[in-house]
CSV table of N, CA and C and ligand atoms in Angstrom, one decimal:
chain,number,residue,atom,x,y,z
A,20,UNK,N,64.7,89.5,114.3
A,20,UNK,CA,63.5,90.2,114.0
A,20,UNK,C,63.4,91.5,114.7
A,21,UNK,N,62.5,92.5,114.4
A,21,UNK,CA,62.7,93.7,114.7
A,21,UNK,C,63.4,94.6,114.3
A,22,UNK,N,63.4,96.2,114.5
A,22,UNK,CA,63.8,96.9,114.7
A,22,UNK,C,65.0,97.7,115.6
A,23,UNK,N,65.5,96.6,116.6
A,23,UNK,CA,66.1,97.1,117.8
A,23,UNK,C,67.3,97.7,117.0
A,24,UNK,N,67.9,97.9,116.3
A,24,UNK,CA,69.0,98.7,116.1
A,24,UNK,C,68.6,99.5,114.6
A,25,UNK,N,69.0,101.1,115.6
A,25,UNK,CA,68.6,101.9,114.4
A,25,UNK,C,69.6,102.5,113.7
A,26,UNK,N,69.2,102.4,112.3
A,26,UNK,CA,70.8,103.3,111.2
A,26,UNK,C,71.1,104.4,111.2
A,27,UNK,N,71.6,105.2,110.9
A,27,UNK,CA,71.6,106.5,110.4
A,27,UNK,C,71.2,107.1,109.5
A,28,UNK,N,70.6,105.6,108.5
A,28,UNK,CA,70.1,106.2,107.2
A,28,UNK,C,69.2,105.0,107.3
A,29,UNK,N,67.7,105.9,106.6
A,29,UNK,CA,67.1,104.4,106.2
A,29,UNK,C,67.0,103.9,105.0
A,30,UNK,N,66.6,102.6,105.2
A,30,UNK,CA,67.5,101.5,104.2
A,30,UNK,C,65.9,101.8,102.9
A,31,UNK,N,66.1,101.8,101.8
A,31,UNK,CA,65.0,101.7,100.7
A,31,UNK,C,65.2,100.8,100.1
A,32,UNK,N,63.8,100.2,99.8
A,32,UNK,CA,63.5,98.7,99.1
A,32,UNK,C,62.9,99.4,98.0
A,33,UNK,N,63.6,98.9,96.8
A,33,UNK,CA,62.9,99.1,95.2
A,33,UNK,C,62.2,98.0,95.0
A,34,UNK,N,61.5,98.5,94.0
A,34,UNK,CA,60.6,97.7,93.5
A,34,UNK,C,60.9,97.7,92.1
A,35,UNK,N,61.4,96.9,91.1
A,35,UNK,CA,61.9,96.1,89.9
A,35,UNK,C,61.1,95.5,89.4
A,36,UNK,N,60.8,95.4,88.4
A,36,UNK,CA,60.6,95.0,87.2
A,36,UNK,C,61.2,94.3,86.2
A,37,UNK,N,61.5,92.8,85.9
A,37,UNK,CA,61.9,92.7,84.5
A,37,UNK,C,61.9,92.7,83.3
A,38,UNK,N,62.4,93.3,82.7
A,38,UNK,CA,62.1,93.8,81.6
A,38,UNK,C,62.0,92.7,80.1
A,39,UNK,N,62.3,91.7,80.9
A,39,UNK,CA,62.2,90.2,80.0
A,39,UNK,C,61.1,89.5,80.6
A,40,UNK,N,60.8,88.9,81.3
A,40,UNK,CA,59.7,88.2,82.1
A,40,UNK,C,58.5,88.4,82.8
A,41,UNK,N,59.1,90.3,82.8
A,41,UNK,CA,58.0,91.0,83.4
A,41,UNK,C,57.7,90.8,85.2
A,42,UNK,N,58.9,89.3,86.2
A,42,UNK,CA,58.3,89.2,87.2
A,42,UNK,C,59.0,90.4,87.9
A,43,UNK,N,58.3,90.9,89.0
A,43,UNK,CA,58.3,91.9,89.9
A,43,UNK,C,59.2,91.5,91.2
A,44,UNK,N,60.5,92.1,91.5
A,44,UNK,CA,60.9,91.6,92.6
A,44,UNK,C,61.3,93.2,93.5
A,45,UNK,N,62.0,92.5,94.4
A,45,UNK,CA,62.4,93.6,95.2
A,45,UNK,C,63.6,93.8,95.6
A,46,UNK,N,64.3,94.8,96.0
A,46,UNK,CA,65.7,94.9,96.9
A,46,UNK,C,66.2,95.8,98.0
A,47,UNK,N,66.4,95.4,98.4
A,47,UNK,CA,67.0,96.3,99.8
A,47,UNK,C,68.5,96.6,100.0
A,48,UNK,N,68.2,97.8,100.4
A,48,UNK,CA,69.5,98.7,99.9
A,48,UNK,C,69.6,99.7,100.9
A,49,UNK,N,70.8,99.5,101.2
A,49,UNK,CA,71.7,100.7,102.6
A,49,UNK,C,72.3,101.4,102.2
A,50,UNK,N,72.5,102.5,102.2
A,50,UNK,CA,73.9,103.6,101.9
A,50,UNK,C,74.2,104.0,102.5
A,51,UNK,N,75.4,104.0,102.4
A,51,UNK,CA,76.8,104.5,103.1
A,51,UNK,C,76.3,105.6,104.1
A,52,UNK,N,76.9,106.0,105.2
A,52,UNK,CA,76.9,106.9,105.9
A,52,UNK,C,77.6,108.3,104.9
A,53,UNK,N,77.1,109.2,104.7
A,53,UNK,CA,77.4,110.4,104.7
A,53,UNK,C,77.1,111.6,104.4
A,54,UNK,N,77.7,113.0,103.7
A,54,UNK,CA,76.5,113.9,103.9
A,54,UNK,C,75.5,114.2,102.4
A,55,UNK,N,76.1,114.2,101.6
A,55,UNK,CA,75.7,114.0,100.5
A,55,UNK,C,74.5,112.6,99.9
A,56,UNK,N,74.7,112.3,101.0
A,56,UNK,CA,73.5,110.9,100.3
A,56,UNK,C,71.9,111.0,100.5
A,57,UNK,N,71.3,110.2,99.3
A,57,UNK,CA,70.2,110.7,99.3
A,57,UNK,C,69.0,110.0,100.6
A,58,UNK,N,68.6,111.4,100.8
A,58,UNK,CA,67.3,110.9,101.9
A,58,UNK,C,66.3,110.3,101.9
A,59,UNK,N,65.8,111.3,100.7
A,59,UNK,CA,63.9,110.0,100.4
A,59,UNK,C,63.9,109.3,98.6
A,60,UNK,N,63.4,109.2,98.8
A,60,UNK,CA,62.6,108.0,97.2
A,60,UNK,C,63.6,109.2,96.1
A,61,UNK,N,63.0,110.6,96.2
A,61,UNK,CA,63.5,111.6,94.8
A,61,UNK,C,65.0,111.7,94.6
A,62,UNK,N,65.3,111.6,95.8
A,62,UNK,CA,67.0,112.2,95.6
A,62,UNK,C,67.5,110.9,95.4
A,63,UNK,N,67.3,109.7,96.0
A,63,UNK,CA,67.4,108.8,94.9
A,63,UNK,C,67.5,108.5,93.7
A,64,UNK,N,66.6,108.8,93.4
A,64,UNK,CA,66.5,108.5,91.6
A,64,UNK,C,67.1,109.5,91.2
A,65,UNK,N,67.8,110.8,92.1
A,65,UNK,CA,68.5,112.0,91.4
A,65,UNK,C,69.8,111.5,91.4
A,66,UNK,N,70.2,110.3,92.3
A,66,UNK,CA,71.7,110.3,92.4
A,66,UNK,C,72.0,109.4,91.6
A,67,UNK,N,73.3,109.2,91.5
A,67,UNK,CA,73.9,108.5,90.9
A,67,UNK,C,74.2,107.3,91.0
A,68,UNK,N,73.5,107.0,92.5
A,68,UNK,CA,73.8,105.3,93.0
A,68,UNK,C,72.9,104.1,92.3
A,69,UNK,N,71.6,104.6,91.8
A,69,UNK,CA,70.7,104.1,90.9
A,69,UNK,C,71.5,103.2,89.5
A,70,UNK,N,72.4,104.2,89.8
A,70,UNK,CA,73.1,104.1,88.0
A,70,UNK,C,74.1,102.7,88.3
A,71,UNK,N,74.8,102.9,89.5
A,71,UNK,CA,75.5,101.7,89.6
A,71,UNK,C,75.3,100.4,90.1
A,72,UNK,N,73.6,100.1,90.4
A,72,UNK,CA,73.4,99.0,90.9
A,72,UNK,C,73.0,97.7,89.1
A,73,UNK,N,73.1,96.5,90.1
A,73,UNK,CA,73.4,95.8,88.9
A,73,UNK,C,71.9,95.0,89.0
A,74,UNK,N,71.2,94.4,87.8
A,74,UNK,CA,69.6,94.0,87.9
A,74,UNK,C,70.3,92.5,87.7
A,75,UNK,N,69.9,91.5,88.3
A,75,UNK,CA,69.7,90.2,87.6
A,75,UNK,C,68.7,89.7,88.2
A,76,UNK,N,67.7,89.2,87.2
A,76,UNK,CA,66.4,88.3,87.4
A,76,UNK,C,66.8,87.2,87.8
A,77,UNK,N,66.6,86.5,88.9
A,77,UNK,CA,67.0,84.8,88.7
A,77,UNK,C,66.2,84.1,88.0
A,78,UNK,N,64.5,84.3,88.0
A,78,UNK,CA,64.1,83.6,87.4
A,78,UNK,C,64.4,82.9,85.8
A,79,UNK,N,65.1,83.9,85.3
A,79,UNK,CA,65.0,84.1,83.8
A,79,UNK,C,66.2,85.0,83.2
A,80,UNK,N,67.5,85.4,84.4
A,80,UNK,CA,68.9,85.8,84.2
A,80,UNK,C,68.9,87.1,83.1
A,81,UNK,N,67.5,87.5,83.1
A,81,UNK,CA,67.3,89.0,82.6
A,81,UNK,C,68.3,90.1,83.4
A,82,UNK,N,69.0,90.6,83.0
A,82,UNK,CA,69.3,92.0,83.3
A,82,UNK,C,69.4,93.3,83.6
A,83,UNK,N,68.1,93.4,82.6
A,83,UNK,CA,67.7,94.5,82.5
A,83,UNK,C,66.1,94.5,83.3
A,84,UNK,N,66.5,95.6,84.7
A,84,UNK,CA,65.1,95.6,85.2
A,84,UNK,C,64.5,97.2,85.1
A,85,UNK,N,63.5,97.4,85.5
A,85,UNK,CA,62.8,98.8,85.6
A,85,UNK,C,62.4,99.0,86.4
A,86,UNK,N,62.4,100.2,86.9
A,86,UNK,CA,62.1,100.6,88.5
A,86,UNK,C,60.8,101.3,88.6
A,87,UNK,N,59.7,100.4,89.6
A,87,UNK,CA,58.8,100.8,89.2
A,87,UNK,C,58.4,101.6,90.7
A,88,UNK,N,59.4,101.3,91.7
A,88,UNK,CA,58.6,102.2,93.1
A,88,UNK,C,60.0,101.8,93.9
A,89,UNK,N,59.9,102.5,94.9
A,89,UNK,CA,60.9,103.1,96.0
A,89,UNK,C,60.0,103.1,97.4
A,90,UNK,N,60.3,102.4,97.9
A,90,UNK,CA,60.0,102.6,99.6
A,90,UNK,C,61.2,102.9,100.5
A,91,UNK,N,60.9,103.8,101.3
A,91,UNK,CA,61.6,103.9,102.6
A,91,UNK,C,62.2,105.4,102.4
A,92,UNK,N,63.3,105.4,103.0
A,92,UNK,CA,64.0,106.9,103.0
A,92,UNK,C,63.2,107.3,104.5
A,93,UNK,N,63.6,108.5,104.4
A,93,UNK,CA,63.5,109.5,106.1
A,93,UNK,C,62.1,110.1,105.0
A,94,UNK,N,60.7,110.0,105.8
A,94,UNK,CA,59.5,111.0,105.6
A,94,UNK,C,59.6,112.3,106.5
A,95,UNK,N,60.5,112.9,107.0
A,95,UNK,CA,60.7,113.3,108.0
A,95,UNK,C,61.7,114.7,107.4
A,96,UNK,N,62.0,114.1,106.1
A,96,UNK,CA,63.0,115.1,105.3
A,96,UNK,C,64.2,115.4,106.2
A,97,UNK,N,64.7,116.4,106.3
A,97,UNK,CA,66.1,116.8,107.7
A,97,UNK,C,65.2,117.4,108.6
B,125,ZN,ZN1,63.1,87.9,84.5
């Protein structure tokens, strides 16, 4: 528990949607150390990592989710 060790990047929890069942879940997600990677919520959804993550619903083995919110990233910008 806690925060005692800090990243270099902070980690953003989406918020999903599926697009069959409609339940709402969440995920937490780290990226890679480096310079190109995105900082807050926008440059997220600008990059390309969005594109490569994979949705499965457990409830209901839906697929296909929608992204309905982004938490985390640096508020702090550089
Ligand atoms: Zn579902």
């Amino acid at each position: 528990m806690g925060y005692a060790v800090l990243k270099s990047t902070a980690p953003f929890t989406l918020h999903l949607r599926c697009d069959n069942c409609m339940r709402e879940s969440t995920r937490d997600i780290e990226l890679p150390v480096g310079d190109d990677i995105p900082r807050d919520a926008d440059e997220l959804i600008e990059s390309a990592f969005l594109g490569s993550l994979k949705f499965n619903c457990r409830p209901c083995g839906g697929v296909i989710g929608r992204l309905i919110g982004i938490e985390g990233g640096n508020p702090y910008g550089y």
